[in-house]
Amino acid sequence: MKTDKSPALTLLSLTVLSHQAATAQDITSLPTPERPNILFILADDMGYGDLACYGNEFIKTPNIDRLAATGTSFTQAYAGSGISSPSRCSLMTGKNSGNSRIRDNQCYEGGLTGLKISPRGDTTIVRRAHLLPEDTTIATVVRTAGYRTCLVNKWHLDGYNPDATPLNRGFDEFYGWLISTVYSNDPYYYPYWRFHGYELTHIEENAHDAHVRHNTDISTDDAIGFIRRQKDSPFFLYLAYDAPHEPYNIDDTSWYDDRGDWTSNTKRYASLVTHMDKAIGRLLDELERLGLREKTLVIFASDNGAAVQAPLKELNCGAGLKGRKGQLYEGGIKVPLIVNQPGRVPVRKIDNIVYFPDFMPTLARLTGSEPSLPQNIDGIDISPLFFGGSVDTDSRYLYWEFPGKQRALRHGEWKCVTVKKDAPLELYRISEDKNEQHNLADEYPDMVRQMDEQMKRMHHYSENYPLPGEK
C-alpha cells in the first residue's frame, strides 16, 4: 500500500498522536488558511435583529456588518438553548439539551448549591449542574491536533464547583469570571476581580466601584494578548463577551446621546452592542497587523435571543420573531451566525438549518482533530457550508428542551413547540411563518403526534434533571 509522505500530512498525523509530548515549535506548525486559527466570538443575550446586517435600523455595528458583507451569514442558525448555561454547554460538547450535562441554568437534583446574585443585587440559594471530567469539550478535541486553547471572559459551565473551570475542561488558558466565585464579575461590566488562569487578580482601575475599564475592553485586551503570544502556532480562541446582557451598564453612550426619543435603558443597550462591535474591530485589526487574518476563521454568534429587559419593541431586537430569551420560540433560540476568512469563505447568505451542536464536529474537521471526537454527539460537520459547498442540514431533527417545562423540534420547514408545562404542542410551518403566528396543530394532528414521539426519543435521562416517572 502506498503511503503519503508529504511533510504537512506527516506533521499533522504526528501532532495528533504526540501532542502531549511535543514541546518544540518549527515553521511547519504555523497555522495555514487550510488549517486555520479559530476565533469564536459569542455575544450574550443579543437578539437576532440587533445587527444592521440582520436588518436593524438603529444600532451601529459596522465591524460585524463588514464580517457579514465579506463572508457567509446564516439566516436559520439556532443556539443550543434559550438561556446561557445550557446553550454554552451545547456549544462546547456537541450535544443538544435533551442529551447534554447542563439543560437549564439551575438543576433539580445533584450538582451543587450556591449563592446567586441578581443584577439588582438580590441574593438567593440555587442549585446548578457543572461539566464533569468525562464531558469532552471542543477545547479538549482541538488540543489533540496541536492547537493552543483559550477562553476569555464567560464560562458559565462550572456551576458552584471550583474544580470545573475552563482549565479543568480542556482550555490551556483562561481569563474571565466564574459562577463558583460569585464576586469575580462584580460589579457587572466594571469588575474589580478577574481570573488569570487559576489566580484571582484585581483590575485596580475599577477599585472602589470605579467605572474605568469596561469588561468588553478588558476581554478584548486579554484576547489580543493571547493572539500575540500564539501568533506562531495554531490556536482556538473562544471570546465570550458579556454584552449586551443585563444590567445594561455602560457609561459611554455617545453613539446615541442625540436620540432624545430613547430611554436611557435603550441608549445603554444599543451602546453595549456598538461598544462590542468597536472592540471586535480592534481585534480584527490586530489579526491583520500580525499577518494572521487570512489564517484565521472568525465565527460570530449569540448564545440566545434578547432578554425581556431589552428594548425589544423600540429597537426590534428580535426582528419580529415570537418569544425572547428563556423561551423556545424563535425569538429565544434563533441567532445571527457569521463566518469569515479572507480568500476562503465566500460572500453569501444561506438558509441551511444549523445549530450549536454542529460546531464540535465542524471544528474537529477544520483542525484535523476528528479522531478525538466523542461518541453520542448530536451535531454534524457543516464546514463545507463555510467554503461555498453544500450539506444536507434540513432532513435531520433538531431538538431543544427545558426538562419538564418546554420542548421544541425543528424538521425541515416544520417546528413543533410548547413553552408551558403540560400545554398542548404547537405546530408552525417556519418556511411560510417564521414569526410563528399560525398554529397548525389542529390541521396536522398526525404530524404533531409523530414529532412528539421523536422528541421523546431525543430526550435522554439526566440525574440532574429527572422527570416524574424516570429512573
XYZ file of C-alpha atoms in Angstrom:
471
model
C 0.000 0.000 0.000
C 1.372 3.411 -0.962
C 1.822 5.848 1.910
C 1.550 9.610 1.562
C 4.852 11.038 2.832
C 4.007 14.742 2.323
C 5.527 16.870 5.138
C 2.233 18.583 6.006
C 0.313 15.343 6.378
C 3.120 13.696 8.306
C 3.299 16.614 10.724
C -0.449 16.682 11.259
C -0.546 12.966 11.969
C 2.369 13.206 14.406
C 0.830 16.220 16.109
C -2.443 14.383 16.695
C -0.615 11.337 18.064
C 2.027 13.051 20.166
C 0.635 16.424 21.208
C 1.133 15.709 24.908
C 4.837 15.088 24.442
C 5.532 17.756 21.836
C 7.476 20.741 23.105
C 9.409 22.106 20.135
C 7.992 24.528 17.584
C 9.094 24.821 13.982
C 7.902 26.699 10.945
C 5.757 23.798 9.673
C 3.498 24.055 12.728
C 2.311 27.534 11.782
C -1.415 27.976 11.076
C -2.369 27.980 7.406
C -5.519 29.080 5.547
C -6.414 25.385 5.212
C -5.715 24.607 8.875
C -6.698 27.944 10.340
C -6.709 29.538 13.717
C -10.247 29.582 15.111
C -11.625 32.758 16.683
C -15.125 32.115 18.024
C -16.825 35.305 19.265
C -20.021 34.876 21.281
C -22.308 37.739 22.275
C -24.526 37.366 25.344
C -28.321 37.812 25.009
C -28.040 39.620 21.678
C -31.216 39.302 19.634
C -31.480 38.016 16.078
C -32.393 41.523 14.946
C -29.746 43.548 16.801
C -27.252 43.779 13.919
C -27.576 46.096 10.954
C -26.570 43.216 8.683
C -29.604 41.319 10.020
C -31.951 44.227 9.419
C -31.585 46.512 12.435
C -32.221 50.156 11.548
C -30.973 51.701 14.790
C -27.867 50.035 16.234
C -24.473 50.762 14.662
C -22.402 47.616 14.073
C -20.005 48.435 11.193
C -17.321 45.862 12.034
C -19.669 42.896 12.421
C -21.520 44.095 9.321
C -18.212 44.011 7.459
C -17.695 40.398 8.521
C -21.097 39.582 7.015
C -20.509 41.648 3.868
C -17.217 39.842 3.172
C -18.215 36.395 4.456
C -21.105 33.994 4.871
C -24.117 34.698 7.067
C -26.753 32.171 8.095
C -30.440 33.051 8.250
C -31.579 29.876 10.059
C -28.979 29.358 12.751
C -30.002 28.282 16.234
C -28.347 28.466 19.633
C -28.105 25.449 21.906
C -30.874 26.719 24.169
C -32.867 29.803 25.079
C -30.651 30.633 28.060
C -26.951 30.841 28.840
C -25.606 27.721 30.574
C -27.400 25.050 28.510
C -26.692 26.925 25.294
C -22.974 27.131 26.049
C -22.949 23.505 27.164
C -24.435 22.509 23.828
C -21.828 24.586 22.013
C -18.922 23.145 23.966
C -19.987 19.466 23.985
C -21.763 18.977 20.647
C -24.900 17.697 22.372
C -28.414 19.090 22.300
C -30.219 19.992 25.516
C -32.027 16.661 25.618
C -28.694 14.865 25.799
C -26.284 17.272 27.467
C -24.998 17.622 31.024
C -26.458 21.110 31.640
C -30.036 21.665 30.442
C -31.045 24.796 32.356
C -29.254 27.449 34.387
C -30.416 25.633 37.524
C -30.877 21.899 38.063
C -33.423 19.846 40.004
C -31.120 17.368 41.742
C -27.409 16.759 42.187
C -24.974 19.462 41.261
C -24.015 21.923 43.987
C -25.840 24.739 45.737
C -24.517 28.265 45.919
C -25.329 31.939 46.046
C -26.894 33.668 43.060
C -26.785 37.465 42.925
C -29.224 39.102 40.536
C -28.267 42.234 38.578
C -30.436 44.144 41.062
C -28.402 42.819 43.975
C -30.938 40.272 45.261
C -29.427 37.032 46.580
C -30.865 33.517 46.551
C -29.558 29.985 47.065
C -29.826 27.886 43.913
C -28.636 24.507 42.650
C -26.543 24.251 39.483
C -25.044 21.434 37.458
C -21.497 21.637 36.083
C -19.461 19.895 33.409
C -17.799 16.710 34.661
C -14.302 15.468 33.761
C -15.827 12.928 31.375
C -17.580 15.684 29.387
C -15.420 16.268 26.329
C -15.321 19.867 25.112
C -14.318 21.414 21.800
C -11.159 22.606 23.516
C -10.284 19.057 24.538
C -10.757 17.871 20.965
C -8.834 20.543 19.038
C -5.985 20.491 21.522
C -5.136 16.974 20.336
C -4.258 18.477 16.951
C -1.713 20.864 18.425
C -3.989 23.864 18.934
C -3.441 26.147 21.927
C -6.828 26.795 23.511
C -8.030 29.862 25.390
C -11.321 31.051 26.855
C -11.768 34.741 27.534
C -14.449 36.023 29.893
C -17.628 33.950 30.395
C -17.578 30.175 31.013
C -20.870 29.550 32.881
C -20.366 25.776 32.929
C -18.730 25.486 36.344
C -21.884 25.759 38.451
C -20.623 26.083 42.014
C -17.716 23.698 41.548
C -14.328 25.487 41.692
C -12.762 22.409 40.101
C -14.858 22.721 36.927
C -13.111 25.755 35.456
C -12.164 26.011 31.773
C -8.649 24.925 32.737
C -10.137 21.684 34.080
C -12.142 21.070 30.899
C -9.706 21.390 28.011
C -8.558 25.006 27.900
C -4.886 25.890 28.234
C -5.566 29.489 29.229
C -8.459 31.324 30.878
C -9.102 34.994 31.618
C -12.504 35.904 32.989
C -15.041 35.182 35.706
C -16.710 32.125 37.211
C -20.087 31.367 38.732
C -18.347 29.455 41.521
C -16.623 32.664 42.625
C -19.639 34.920 42.863
C -17.829 38.232 43.192
C -15.447 37.620 40.243
C -17.715 39.623 37.932
C -18.981 42.202 40.407
C -19.914 44.877 39.614
C -21.142 43.686 36.222
C -19.210 45.268 33.303
C -16.719 47.133 35.546
C -15.228 44.243 37.540
C -12.587 44.560 40.225
C -11.878 40.802 40.400
C -10.816 38.670 37.430
C -9.290 35.231 36.962
C -5.972 34.880 35.158
C -5.798 31.121 34.968
C -6.356 29.814 38.496
C -5.251 33.094 40.072
C -7.852 35.668 41.110
C -6.420 39.092 40.273
C -7.532 42.706 40.590
C -8.477 45.284 37.980
C -7.021 48.118 40.009
C -8.556 50.861 37.863
C -12.018 49.646 38.916
C -11.279 49.612 42.650
C -13.857 51.184 44.948
C -16.597 50.724 42.310
C -14.838 52.999 39.826
C -16.025 52.732 36.230
C -12.736 52.935 34.338
C -12.139 49.713 32.410
C -15.220 48.151 30.863
C -15.408 44.369 30.747
C -15.681 44.398 26.958
C -12.362 46.257 26.738
C -10.712 44.052 29.364
C -11.801 40.924 27.487
C -10.582 42.287 24.161
C -7.205 43.153 25.689
C -6.946 39.606 27.067
C -7.831 38.167 23.659
C -5.255 40.319 21.868
C -2.610 39.353 24.415
C -3.279 35.667 23.765
C -3.124 36.124 19.981
C 0.192 37.954 20.215
C 1.692 35.179 22.309
C 0.353 32.457 19.983
C 0.919 34.132 16.617
C 3.404 31.448 15.568
C 1.256 28.415 16.378
C -2.367 27.423 15.729
C -4.928 28.493 18.310
C -8.588 28.182 19.253
C -9.744 31.359 20.988
C -13.247 31.400 22.443
C -14.082 35.029 23.250
C -17.359 35.101 25.151
C -18.359 38.705 25.768
C -20.896 39.726 28.426
C -22.528 42.284 26.121
C -25.361 43.062 25.873
C -26.558 41.028 28.869
C -28.411 42.993 31.534
C -27.830 45.073 33.612
C -27.169 47.499 30.777
C -24.191 49.091 32.453
C -22.011 51.314 30.287
C -21.093 54.942 30.931
C -20.265 55.867 27.336
C -23.482 56.238 25.326
C -22.088 58.891 22.981
C -23.185 56.961 19.895
C -26.827 57.574 20.803
C -26.911 60.644 23.039
C -28.665 62.599 20.293
C -31.648 60.219 20.429
C -33.952 62.268 22.598
C -36.803 59.852 21.926
C -34.930 56.912 23.515
C -34.939 55.983 27.182
C -31.607 55.707 28.997
C -32.119 51.919 29.069
C -32.436 51.841 25.271
C -29.339 54.005 24.808
C -27.273 51.823 27.097
C -28.418 48.608 25.426
C -27.558 49.915 21.957
C -24.244 51.268 23.270
C -23.267 47.876 24.689
C -23.729 46.334 21.244
C -21.895 49.136 19.433
C -19.096 49.137 22.012
C -18.659 45.375 21.490
C -18.614 45.947 17.735
C -15.864 48.546 18.173
C -13.852 46.064 20.259
C -14.251 43.400 17.578
C -12.898 45.899 15.051
C -9.827 46.367 17.229
C -9.369 42.602 17.429
C -9.630 42.170 13.660
C -7.137 44.984 13.120
C -4.663 43.177 15.364
C -5.054 39.954 13.371
C -4.338 41.973 10.233
C -1.303 43.656 11.776
C 0.142 40.292 12.803
C -0.404 38.826 9.336
C -2.909 36.298 10.681
C -6.153 37.482 9.113
C -6.125 35.057 6.179
C -5.053 32.247 8.506
C -7.899 32.803 10.968
C -11.500 31.651 10.647
C -13.694 34.124 12.528
C -17.103 32.943 13.760
C -19.623 35.287 15.358
C -22.883 34.288 17.074
C -25.082 34.983 20.115
C -25.828 32.493 22.890
C -29.626 33.054 22.738
C -32.202 35.697 21.927
C -32.695 39.087 23.528
C -33.950 39.242 27.120
C -37.267 40.630 28.299
C -35.389 43.618 29.791
C -34.093 44.596 26.336
C -35.792 47.328 24.289
C -37.467 44.651 22.186
C -40.062 46.905 20.576
C -38.057 50.113 20.413
C -35.051 48.578 18.640
C -36.737 45.499 17.137
C -34.137 43.302 18.844
C -35.982 40.124 17.920
C -36.620 41.078 14.283
C -40.327 40.429 14.812
C -39.805 36.856 15.959
C -42.121 35.386 18.572
C -40.680 34.970 22.058
C -37.448 36.022 23.733
C -34.655 34.712 25.954
C -35.803 31.827 28.144
C -38.320 30.535 25.585
C -38.022 28.001 22.778
C -39.959 30.135 20.334
C -37.817 31.531 17.516
C -37.099 34.748 19.391
C -35.384 32.767 22.131
C -33.167 30.420 20.097
C -32.711 31.834 16.601
C -29.428 33.759 16.461
C -27.172 35.526 13.990
C -24.274 33.429 12.720
C -21.472 34.831 10.569
C -18.293 33.092 9.375
C -15.424 34.917 7.719
C -11.975 34.069 6.419
C -10.496 36.155 3.586
C -9.764 34.148 0.462
C -11.631 31.070 1.658
C -15.134 31.919 2.884
C -17.283 33.272 0.026
C -19.710 36.150 0.226
C -23.167 34.648 0.511
C -26.250 34.367 2.684
C -27.612 30.862 3.193
C -30.703 29.384 4.831
C -29.359 25.987 5.932
C -30.731 24.957 9.325
C -27.764 24.684 11.696
C -27.276 24.833 15.457
C -24.657 24.900 18.191
C -24.021 21.129 18.434
C -22.682 21.315 14.871
C -19.592 23.238 15.922
C -17.761 20.392 17.640
C -17.588 18.105 14.573
C -17.095 21.118 12.306
C -14.093 22.497 14.171
C -12.704 18.984 14.543
C -12.713 18.663 10.750
C -11.082 22.064 10.263
C -8.334 21.436 12.800
C -7.614 17.810 11.935
C -8.775 16.513 15.314
C -11.623 14.271 14.126
C -10.098 11.114 15.689
C -10.703 12.688 19.096
C -14.426 13.300 18.637
C -16.518 11.688 21.374
C -19.384 9.328 20.707
C -23.031 10.260 21.065
C -22.857 13.856 19.871
C -25.810 15.429 18.071
C -24.121 17.800 15.640
C -22.891 17.265 12.100
C -19.914 18.666 10.204
C -21.126 21.824 8.429
C -17.664 23.034 7.373
C -18.442 22.733 3.619
C -21.050 25.465 4.117
C -18.270 27.790 5.259
C -16.381 27.439 1.998
C -19.079 27.546 -0.659
C -20.119 23.905 -0.537
C -23.362 22.219 0.423
C -24.524 19.938 3.235
C -27.924 18.373 3.813
C -28.764 20.007 7.123
C -32.542 20.115 6.769
C -33.596 16.464 6.719
C -32.494 15.823 10.317
C -34.233 16.644 13.580
C -33.019 19.464 15.830
C -34.169 19.284 19.439
C -34.279 21.592 22.479
C -35.770 21.249 25.930
C -36.046 22.806 29.351
C -36.768 19.495 31.099
C -40.408 19.138 32.055
C -41.169 22.721 31.068
C -40.559 23.398 27.365
C -39.796 21.337 24.251
C -39.117 22.162 20.615
C -38.289 20.179 17.481
C -37.288 21.526 14.071
C -37.524 19.285 10.993
C -37.193 20.886 7.589
C -39.804 23.587 7.231
C -41.729 22.459 10.333
C -41.357 23.272 14.008
C -43.244 21.735 16.925
C -43.011 23.580 20.241
C -44.534 24.222 23.640
C -43.243 26.770 26.136
C -45.513 25.905 29.064
C -45.545 22.823 31.251
C -48.242 20.335 30.167
C -49.514 22.743 27.470
C -50.513 21.318 24.053
C -47.863 21.198 21.372
C -47.996 23.913 18.727
C -47.044 23.393 15.089
C -45.670 26.003 12.692
C -44.568 25.917 9.077
C -41.488 28.101 9.554
C -40.798 28.415 5.839
C -44.018 30.414 5.489
C -44.476 31.603 9.061
C -41.095 32.476 10.557
C -42.751 34.528 13.307
C -44.874 31.573 14.499
C -48.208 33.317 14.173
C -50.345 30.475 12.774
C -50.582 27.338 14.878
C -51.378 24.411 12.541
C -51.551 21.686 15.196
C -55.264 21.095 14.710
C -54.836 20.797 10.935
C -51.983 18.277 11.104
C -52.605 16.118 14.209
C -50.681 13.145 12.791
C -47.593 15.284 12.262
C -47.828 16.600 15.801
C -48.006 13.027 17.148
C -45.025 11.967 15.067
C -42.956 14.943 16.203
C -43.988 14.352 19.795
C -42.726 10.773 19.560
C -39.485 11.980 18.016
C -38.954 14.454 20.862
C -39.497 11.683 23.394
C -36.817 9.617 21.641
C -34.382 12.536 21.673
C -34.848 13.171 25.386
C -32.315 11.228 27.456
C -32.493 10.686 31.187
C -30.426 13.056 33.327
C -29.661 12.623 37.006
C -29.629 16.431 37.338
C -32.993 16.891 35.610
C -35.065 13.759 36.289
C -38.658 13.881 35.149
C -41.550 12.236 37.021
C -41.559 8.505 36.380
C -37.951 8.384 35.158
C -35.381 6.215 36.937
